[in-house]
Coordinates of N, CA and C in Angstrom, one line a residue:
M664 N 14.9 -8.6 3.5 CA 13.9 -8.3 4.3 C 13.7 -6.9 4.6
K665 N 12.2 -6.4 4.5 CA 11.9 -5.0 4.9 C 11.0 -5.4 6.1
I666 N 11.2 -4.5 7.2 CA 10.8 -4.6 8.4 C 10.1 -3.3 8.7
L667 N 8.8 -3.1 9.4 CA 8.2 -1.8 9.9 C 8.2 -1.9 11.3
L668 N 9.0 -1.1 11.7 CA 8.8 -0.8 13.4 C 7.8 0.2 13.7
V669 N 7.0 -0.4 14.6 CA 5.7 1.0 14.9 C 5.7 0.9 16.5
R670 N 5.9 1.9 17.1 CA 5.8 2.2 18.5 C 4.1 2.4 18.7
H671 N 3.8 1.8 19.7 CA 2.3 1.8 20.3 C 1.9 3.3 20.3
G672 N 0.6 3.8 20.2 CA 0.2 5.1 20.3 C 0.1 5.4 21.7
P673 N -0.2 6.8 21.9 CA -0.4 7.3 23.3 C -1.4 6.7 24.0
A674 N -0.8 6.2 25.4 CA -1.7 5.2 26.3 C -2.1 6.5 27.5
V675 N -3.0 5.9 28.2 CA -3.5 6.5 29.4 C -2.2 6.8 30.4
S676 N -2.0 7.7 31.1 CA -1.1 7.9 31.9 C -0.4 6.9 32.8
T677 N 0.7 6.7 33.1 CA 1.3 5.8 34.0 C 0.7 6.4 35.5
G678 N 0.4 5.4 36.2 CA -0.2 5.8 37.5 C -1.7 6.1 37.6
T679 N -2.5 6.0 36.4 CA -3.7 6.0 36.5 C -4.5 5.1 37.5
D680 N -5.3 5.7 38.2 CA -6.1 4.8 39.2 C -6.6 3.6 38.7
G681 N -6.4 2.4 39.3 CA -7.0 1.1 38.7 C -6.5 0.6 37.6
V682 N -5.2 1.2 37.0 CA -4.8 0.6 35.8 C -3.2 0.3 36.2
S683 N -2.8 -1.0 36.0 CA -1.4 -1.3 36.2 C -0.6 -1.1 35.0
E684 N 0.6 -0.8 35.2 CA 1.6 -0.3 34.0 C 1.4 -1.3 32.9
P685 N 1.2 -2.6 32.9 CA 1.3 -3.5 31.7 C 0.0 -3.3 31.1
D686 N -1.1 -3.0 32.0 CA -2.5 -3.1 31.2 C -2.9 -1.6 30.8
R687 N -1.9 -1.0 30.7 CA -2.4 0.6 30.0 C -2.8 0.6 28.8
P688 N -4.0 1.0 28.4 CA -4.6 1.1 27.0 C -4.5 2.4 26.5
L689 N -4.6 2.6 25.1 CA -4.5 3.8 24.3 C -5.6 4.6 25.2
S690 N -5.2 5.9 25.4 CA -6.1 7.0 25.5 C -6.9 7.2 24.4
V691 N -8.1 7.8 24.9 CA -9.1 8.4 23.7 C -8.3 9.2 22.8
E692 N -7.6 10.2 23.3 CA -7.0 11.0 22.2 C -5.7 10.4 21.6
G693 N -5.2 9.4 22.4 CA -4.2 8.7 21.7 C -4.8 7.5 20.5
R694 N -5.7 7.1 20.5 CA -6.4 6.5 19.8 C -6.8 7.0 18.4
R695 N -7.2 8.3 18.7 CA -7.6 9.1 17.6 C -6.2 9.6 16.7
K696 N -5.2 9.9 17.6 CA -3.9 10.4 16.9 C -3.3 9.0 16.2
T697 N -3.6 7.9 16.7 CA -2.8 6.5 15.9 C -3.7 6.3 15.1
V698 N -4.8 6.4 14.8 CA -5.8 6.2 13.8 C -5.5 7.0 12.5
R699 N -5.4 8.4 12.7 CA -4.8 9.4 11.9 C -3.3 9.0 11.2
A700 N -2.3 8.7 12.2 CA -1.0 8.3 11.8 C -1.1 7.0 10.9
M701 N -1.8 6.1 11.3 CA -1.9 4.8 10.3 C -2.7 5.1 9.2
K702 N -3.4 6.0 9.0 CA -3.8 6.5 7.7 C -2.7 6.9 6.9
G703 N -2.0 7.9 7.5 CA -0.9 8.5 6.7 C 0.1 7.5 6.2
L704 N 0.5 6.4 7.2 CA 1.3 5.6 7.1 C 0.7 4.6 5.4
K705 N -0.5 4.4 5.5 CA -1.1 3.8 4.4 C -0.8 4.5 3.2
R706 N -0.8 5.8 3.2 CA -0.7 6.4 1.9 C 0.7 6.3 1.4
L707 N 1.5 5.8 2.1 CA 3.0 5.7 1.7 C 3.0 4.4 1.0
K708 N 2.4 3.4 0.9 CA 2.0 2.2 0.3 C 3.3 1.3 0.3
L709 N 3.8 1.3 1.6 CA 5.0 0.5 2.0 C 5.0 -0.9 1.7
G710 N 3.7 -1.5 1.9 CA 3.5 -3.0 1.9 C 3.8 -3.1 3.1
S711 N 3.2 -4.4 3.6 CA 3.4 -5.3 4.8 C 2.5 -6.6 4.8
G712 N 3.2 -7.5 5.5 CA 2.4 -8.7 5.5 C 1.9 -8.8 6.7
V713 N 2.2 -9.8 7.7 CA 1.6 -9.9 8.8 C 2.1 -8.8 9.9
V714 N 1.1 -8.4 10.6 CA 1.2 -7.4 11.9 C 1.5 -8.2 13.1
Y715 N 2.4 -8.2 13.8 CA 2.9 -8.7 15.0 C 3.0 -7.9 16.1
T716 N 2.3 -8.1 17.3 CA 2.5 -7.1 18.4 C 2.8 -7.7 19.8
S717 N 3.2 -6.9 20.8 CA 3.5 -7.3 21.9 C 2.0 -7.5 22.5
P718 N 2.0 -8.5 23.5 CA 0.7 -8.8 24.2 C 0.0 -7.7 25.0
L719 N 0.8 -6.6 25.2 CA 0.5 -5.3 26.0 C -0.9 -4.7 25.4
P720 N -1.8 -4.2 26.2 CA -3.0 -3.6 25.2 C -2.6 -2.4 24.6
R721 N -2.0 -1.6 25.0 CA -1.7 -0.2 24.0 C -1.1 -0.6 22.8
A722 N -0.1 -1.6 23.0 CA 0.4 -2.2 21.6 C -0.5 -3.0 20.8
M723 N -1.3 -3.8 21.3 CA -2.5 -4.5 20.8 C -3.3 -3.4 20.1
Q724 N -3.9 -2.8 20.8 CA -4.8 -1.8 20.1 C -4.2 -1.1 19.1
T725 N -3.0 -0.7 19.0 CA -2.3 -0.1 17.7 C -2.2 -0.8 16.9
A726 N -1.6 -2.3 16.9 CA -1.6 -3.1 15.7 C -2.9 -3.2 15.3
E727 N -4.0 -3.7 16.1 CA -5.4 -3.5 15.3 C -5.8 -2.5 14.6
I728 N -5.6 -1.3 15.0 CA -5.5 -0.1 14.1 C -4.6 -0.3 12.9
L729 N -3.4 -0.6 12.8 CA -2.5 -0.7 11.8 C -3.3 -1.7 10.8
A730 N -3.3 -2.9 11.5 CA -3.9 -4.0 10.6 C -5.2 -3.7 9.6
R731 N -6.1 -2.9 10.5 CA -7.2 -2.6 9.8 C -7.1 -1.5 8.8
E732 N -6.2 -0.6 9.0 CA -5.7 0.6 7.9 C -5.2 0.1 6.7
L733 N -4.4 -1.0 7.0 CA -3.4 -1.6 5.9 C -4.2 -2.8 5.2
G734 N -5.4 -3.1 5.6 CA -6.0 -4.0 5.0 C -5.4 -5.5 5.2
R735 N -4.9 -5.6 6.6 CA -4.0 -6.9 6.9 C -5.2 -7.7 7.9
P736 N -4.7 -9.2 7.9 CA -5.2 -10.0 9.1 C -5.3 -9.3 10.4
R737 N -6.2 -10.0 11.1 CA -5.6 -9.6 12.6 C -4.3 -9.8 13.2
P738 N -4.1 -9.1 14.0 CA -2.6 -9.2 14.3 C -2.1 -10.5 15.0
R739 N -1.1 -10.8 15.2 CA -0.5 -12.0 16.0 C 0.3 -11.4 17.2
V740 N 0.3 -12.2 18.2 CA 0.9 -11.7 19.2 C 2.4 -12.4 19.3
A741 N 3.6 -11.6 19.8 CA 4.8 -12.1 19.6 C 5.1 -11.7 20.9
D742 N 5.6 -12.6 22.0 CA 6.0 -12.2 23.1 C 7.4 -11.6 23.2
C743 N 8.1 -11.7 22.3 CA 9.4 -11.2 22.1 C 9.4 -9.6 21.8
L744 N 8.0 -9.1 21.5 CA 7.9 -7.5 21.6 C 7.5 -6.9 22.9
R745 N 7.5 -7.8 23.9 CA 7.2 -7.1 25.4 C 8.4 -6.0 25.7
P746 N 8.1 -5.3 26.3 CA 9.0 -4.0 26.4 C 10.4 -4.6 26.9
E747 N 10.3 -5.7 27.9 CA 11.6 -6.1 28.5 C 12.5 -6.9 27.6
S748 N 12.0 -7.3 26.4 CA 12.8 -8.3 25.7 C 14.0 -7.7 25.2
P749 N 15.2 -8.3 24.9 CA 16.2 -8.0 24.1 C 16.0 -8.1 22.8
P750 N 16.9 -7.3 21.9 CA 16.8 -7.4 20.4 C 17.2 -8.9 19.8
D751 N 18.0 -9.5 20.7 CA 18.4 -11.1 20.1 C 17.2 -11.8 20.0
D752 N 16.2 -11.7 21.1 CA 15.0 -12.4 21.1 C 14.1 -12.0 19.8
V753 N 14.2 -10.8 19.2 CA 13.3 -10.4 18.2 C 14.0 -11.0 16.8
L754 N 15.2 -10.9 16.9 CA 16.1 -11.4 15.5 C 15.7 -12.8 15.7
E755 N 15.8 -13.6 16.7 CA 15.6 -15.1 16.5 C 14.0 -15.3 15.9
F756 N 13.1 -14.6 16.5 CA 11.8 -14.5 15.9 C 11.5 -14.5 14.3
L757 N 12.6 -13.2 14.0 CA 12.3 -12.9 12.7 C 13.0 -13.9 11.7
K758 N 13.7 -14.8 12.1 CA 14.3 -15.8 11.1 C 13.3 -16.5 10.9
H759 N 12.0 -16.9 11.4 CA 10.8 -17.7 11.0 C 10.0 -16.8 10.5
V760 N 10.0 -15.7 10.0 CA 8.9 -14.8 9.5 C 9.2 -14.5 8.1
K761 N 8.2 -14.7 7.3 CA 8.2 -14.5 5.8 C 7.6 -13.1 5.4
G762 N 8.1 -12.3 4.4 CA 7.1 -11.3 3.8 C 7.9 -10.1 4.5
V763 N 7.0 -9.0 4.7 CA 7.3 -7.7 5.2 C 6.5 -7.8 6.5
P764 N 7.0 -7.9 7.7 CA 6.3 -7.9 9.0 C 6.3 -6.4 9.3
A765 N 5.3 -6.2 10.1 CA 5.1 -5.0 11.0 C 5.1 -5.3 12.3
L766 N 6.2 -4.8 13.0 CA 6.3 -5.1 14.3 C 5.8 -4.0 15.4
V767 N 5.0 -4.1 16.1 CA 4.2 -3.1 17.1 C 4.8 -3.5 18.6
G768 N 5.6 -2.6 19.2 CA 6.0 -2.7 20.3 C 6.2 -1.4 21.2
H769 N 7.3 -1.2 22.1 CA 7.4 -0.4 23.1 C 8.8 0.4 23.0
E770 N 9.3 1.3 23.6 CA 10.3 1.6 23.5 C 10.8 1.3 24.9
P771 N 12.3 1.2 25.3 CA 13.4 1.7 24.6 C 13.7 0.4 23.3
G772 N 12.8 -0.7 23.5 CA 13.0 -2.0 22.8 C 13.1 -1.9 21.3
L773 N 12.2 -1.1 20.6 CA 12.2 -1.0 19.1 C 13.3 -0.2 19.0
S774 N 13.6 1.0 19.5 CA 14.9 1.7 19.3 C 16.2 1.1 19.4
A775 N 16.2 0.1 20.6 CA 17.5 -0.7 20.7 C 17.6 -1.6 19.5
L776 N 16.4 -2.4 19.0 CA 16.2 -3.3 18.0 C 16.7 -2.5 16.5
L777 N 16.4 -1.2 16.5 CA 16.7 -0.6 15.1 C 18.2 -0.3 15.4
G778 N 18.8 0.1 16.3 CA 20.2 0.6 16.4 C 21.1 -0.9 16.3
F779 N 20.6 -1.8 16.7 CA 21.1 -3.1 16.5 C 21.4 -3.4 15.0
L780 N 20.2 -3.5 14.4 CA 20.0 -3.4 12.9 C 20.9 -2.8 12.0
L781 N 21.1 -1.5 12.6 CA 21.8 -0.6 11.7 C 23.2 -0.4 12.3
G782 N 23.8 -1.1 13.3 CA 25.0 -1.1 13.7 C 25.5 0.2 14.4
T783 N 24.3 1.0 14.8 CA 24.6 2.4 15.1 C 24.7 2.8 16.6
G784 N 24.4 1.7 17.4 CA 24.6 1.7 18.6 C 23.3 2.0 19.8
P785 N 23.4 2.9 20.8 CA 22.5 3.0 21.9 C 21.0 3.4 21.1
A786 N 20.0 3.0 21.7 CA 18.8 3.2 21.5 C 18.3 4.9 21.3
E787 N 19.3 5.7 21.9 CA 18.9 6.9 22.0 C 19.1 7.8 20.5
S788 N 20.0 7.2 19.8 CA 20.3 7.6 18.3 C 19.1 7.7 17.6
H789 N 18.1 7.0 17.8 CA 16.9 7.1 16.8 C 15.5 6.4 17.7
P790 N 15.3 7.3 18.5 CA 14.0 7.0 19.2 C 12.7 7.0 18.3
L791 N 12.0 6.1 18.7 CA 10.4 6.2 18.1 C 9.6 6.9 18.7
K792 N 8.9 7.9 18.4 CA 7.8 8.7 19.2 C 6.5 7.7 19.2
K793 N 5.7 8.0 20.2 CA 4.5 7.2 20.4 C 3.7 7.2 18.9
A794 N 3.4 6.0 18.3 CA 2.7 6.0 16.8 C 3.7 6.3 15.8
G795 N 4.9 6.5 16.0 CA 6.0 6.6 14.9 C 6.4 5.4 14.2
V796 N 6.9 5.5 13.1 CA 7.4 4.3 12.3 C 8.7 4.5 12.0
A797 N 9.5 3.2 11.9 CA 10.7 3.3 11.2 C 10.9 2.0 10.3
V798 N 11.2 2.3 8.9 CA 11.3 1.3 8.0 C 12.7 1.0 7.7
V799 N 13.1 -0.4 7.9 CA 14.5 -0.7 7.8 C 14.5 -2.1 7.1
S800 N 15.5 -2.3 6.0 CA 15.7 -3.5 5.3 C 16.7 -4.0 5.6
V801 N 16.9 -5.3 5.7 CA 17.9 -6.3 6.0 C 18.4 -7.1 4.8
K802 N 19.6 -7.1 4.7 CA 20.1 -8.1 3.9 C 20.5 -9.5 4.5
G803 N 20.0 -10.5 3.9 CA 20.3 -11.8 4.5 C 19.6 -11.8 6.0
A804 N 20.0 -12.7 6.8 CA 19.5 -13.0 8.0 C 19.8 -11.6 8.9
P805 N 18.5 -11.5 9.6 CA 18.5 -10.0 10.4 C 19.7 -10.3 11.2
A806 N 20.7 -9.4 11.4 CA 21.9 -9.3 12.3 C 22.5 -7.9 12.4
R807 N 23.3 -7.8 13.5 CA 23.9 -6.5 13.8 C 24.4 -5.8 12.7
G808 N 24.3 -4.8 12.2 CA 24.9 -3.9 11.3 C 24.4 -4.3 9.9
R809 N 23.5 -5.3 9.7 CA 22.8 -5.4 8.4 C 21.8 -4.8 7.8
G810 N 21.3 -4.0 8.5 CA 20.2 -3.1 8.3 C 20.4 -1.6 7.6
T811 N 19.5 -1.3 6.8 CA 19.5 0.1 6.1 C 18.0 0.9 6.4
L812 N 18.4 1.9 7.1 CA 17.2 2.9 7.5 C 16.6 3.6 6.3
H813 N 15.4 3.1 5.8 CA 14.6 3.8 4.8 C 13.8 5.0 5.4
L814 N 12.9 5.1 6.4 CA 12.3 6.0 6.8 C 12.4 6.1 8.2
L815 N 12.0 7.1 9.0 CA 12.0 7.2 10.3 C 11.1 8.3 10.6
L816 N 9.9 8.1 10.7 CA 8.6 9.0 10.7 C 8.1 9.4 11.9
T817 N 8.0 10.5 12.4 CA 7.0 10.9 13.7 C 5.7 10.8 13.3
P818 N 4.8 10.7 14.5 CA 3.5 10.7 14.2 C 2.8 12.0 13.4
S819 N 3.3 13.2 14.0 CA 2.8 14.3 13.5 C 3.2 14.2 11.9
V820 N 4.6 13.7 11.2 CA 4.5 13.6 9.8 C 3.6 12.8 9.2
L821 N 3.4 11.5 10.0 CA 2.2 10.3 9.4 C 0.9 11.4 9.2
R822 N 0.6 11.9 10.4 CA -0.9 12.5 10.6 C -0.9 13.4 9.3
S823 N 0.1 14.3 8.9 CA 0.1 15.3 7.9 C 0.0 14.6 6.5
L824 N 0.4 13.6 6.4 CA 0.2 12.7 5.2 C -1.4 12.4 4.7
W825 N -2.1 12.2 6.0 CA -3.5 11.9 5.6 C -4.2 13.2 5.8
S826 N -4.0 14.2 6.3 CA -4.7 15.4 6.4 C -4.9 15.9 5.1

């Protein structure tokens, strides 16, 4: 199974008046940067099936951009991609997923999942920047240490592919 891990794009700042932490959307500049990064990702022709997303607005907006750029159906919400969800919840979810999923979520959860799949330890080993992407393949059922990292791309590299 190949899995795309996509961190949400840049959101409005924490502490923005009238916006709670869970409700933070992409900023105007964050939306622009995310569109350009996902256009760059499209150029890599990695293939992707269904796009799954955390239910938080910044992730949902990123997933919508990703799905549109890759020509995929509307993203599906997966509660296991919430910021506080442990990797085990995502692994359980992946057992029921077919094809090449793109998972749009948050830090440190995505890096923790990546480290878990690679068997490399803490999330700090391979952080995902906002609108960054990791591509990992897993032999057999997703489990600790069964993953192979193929790409870990910063948003600036992705944007440069489109420019």
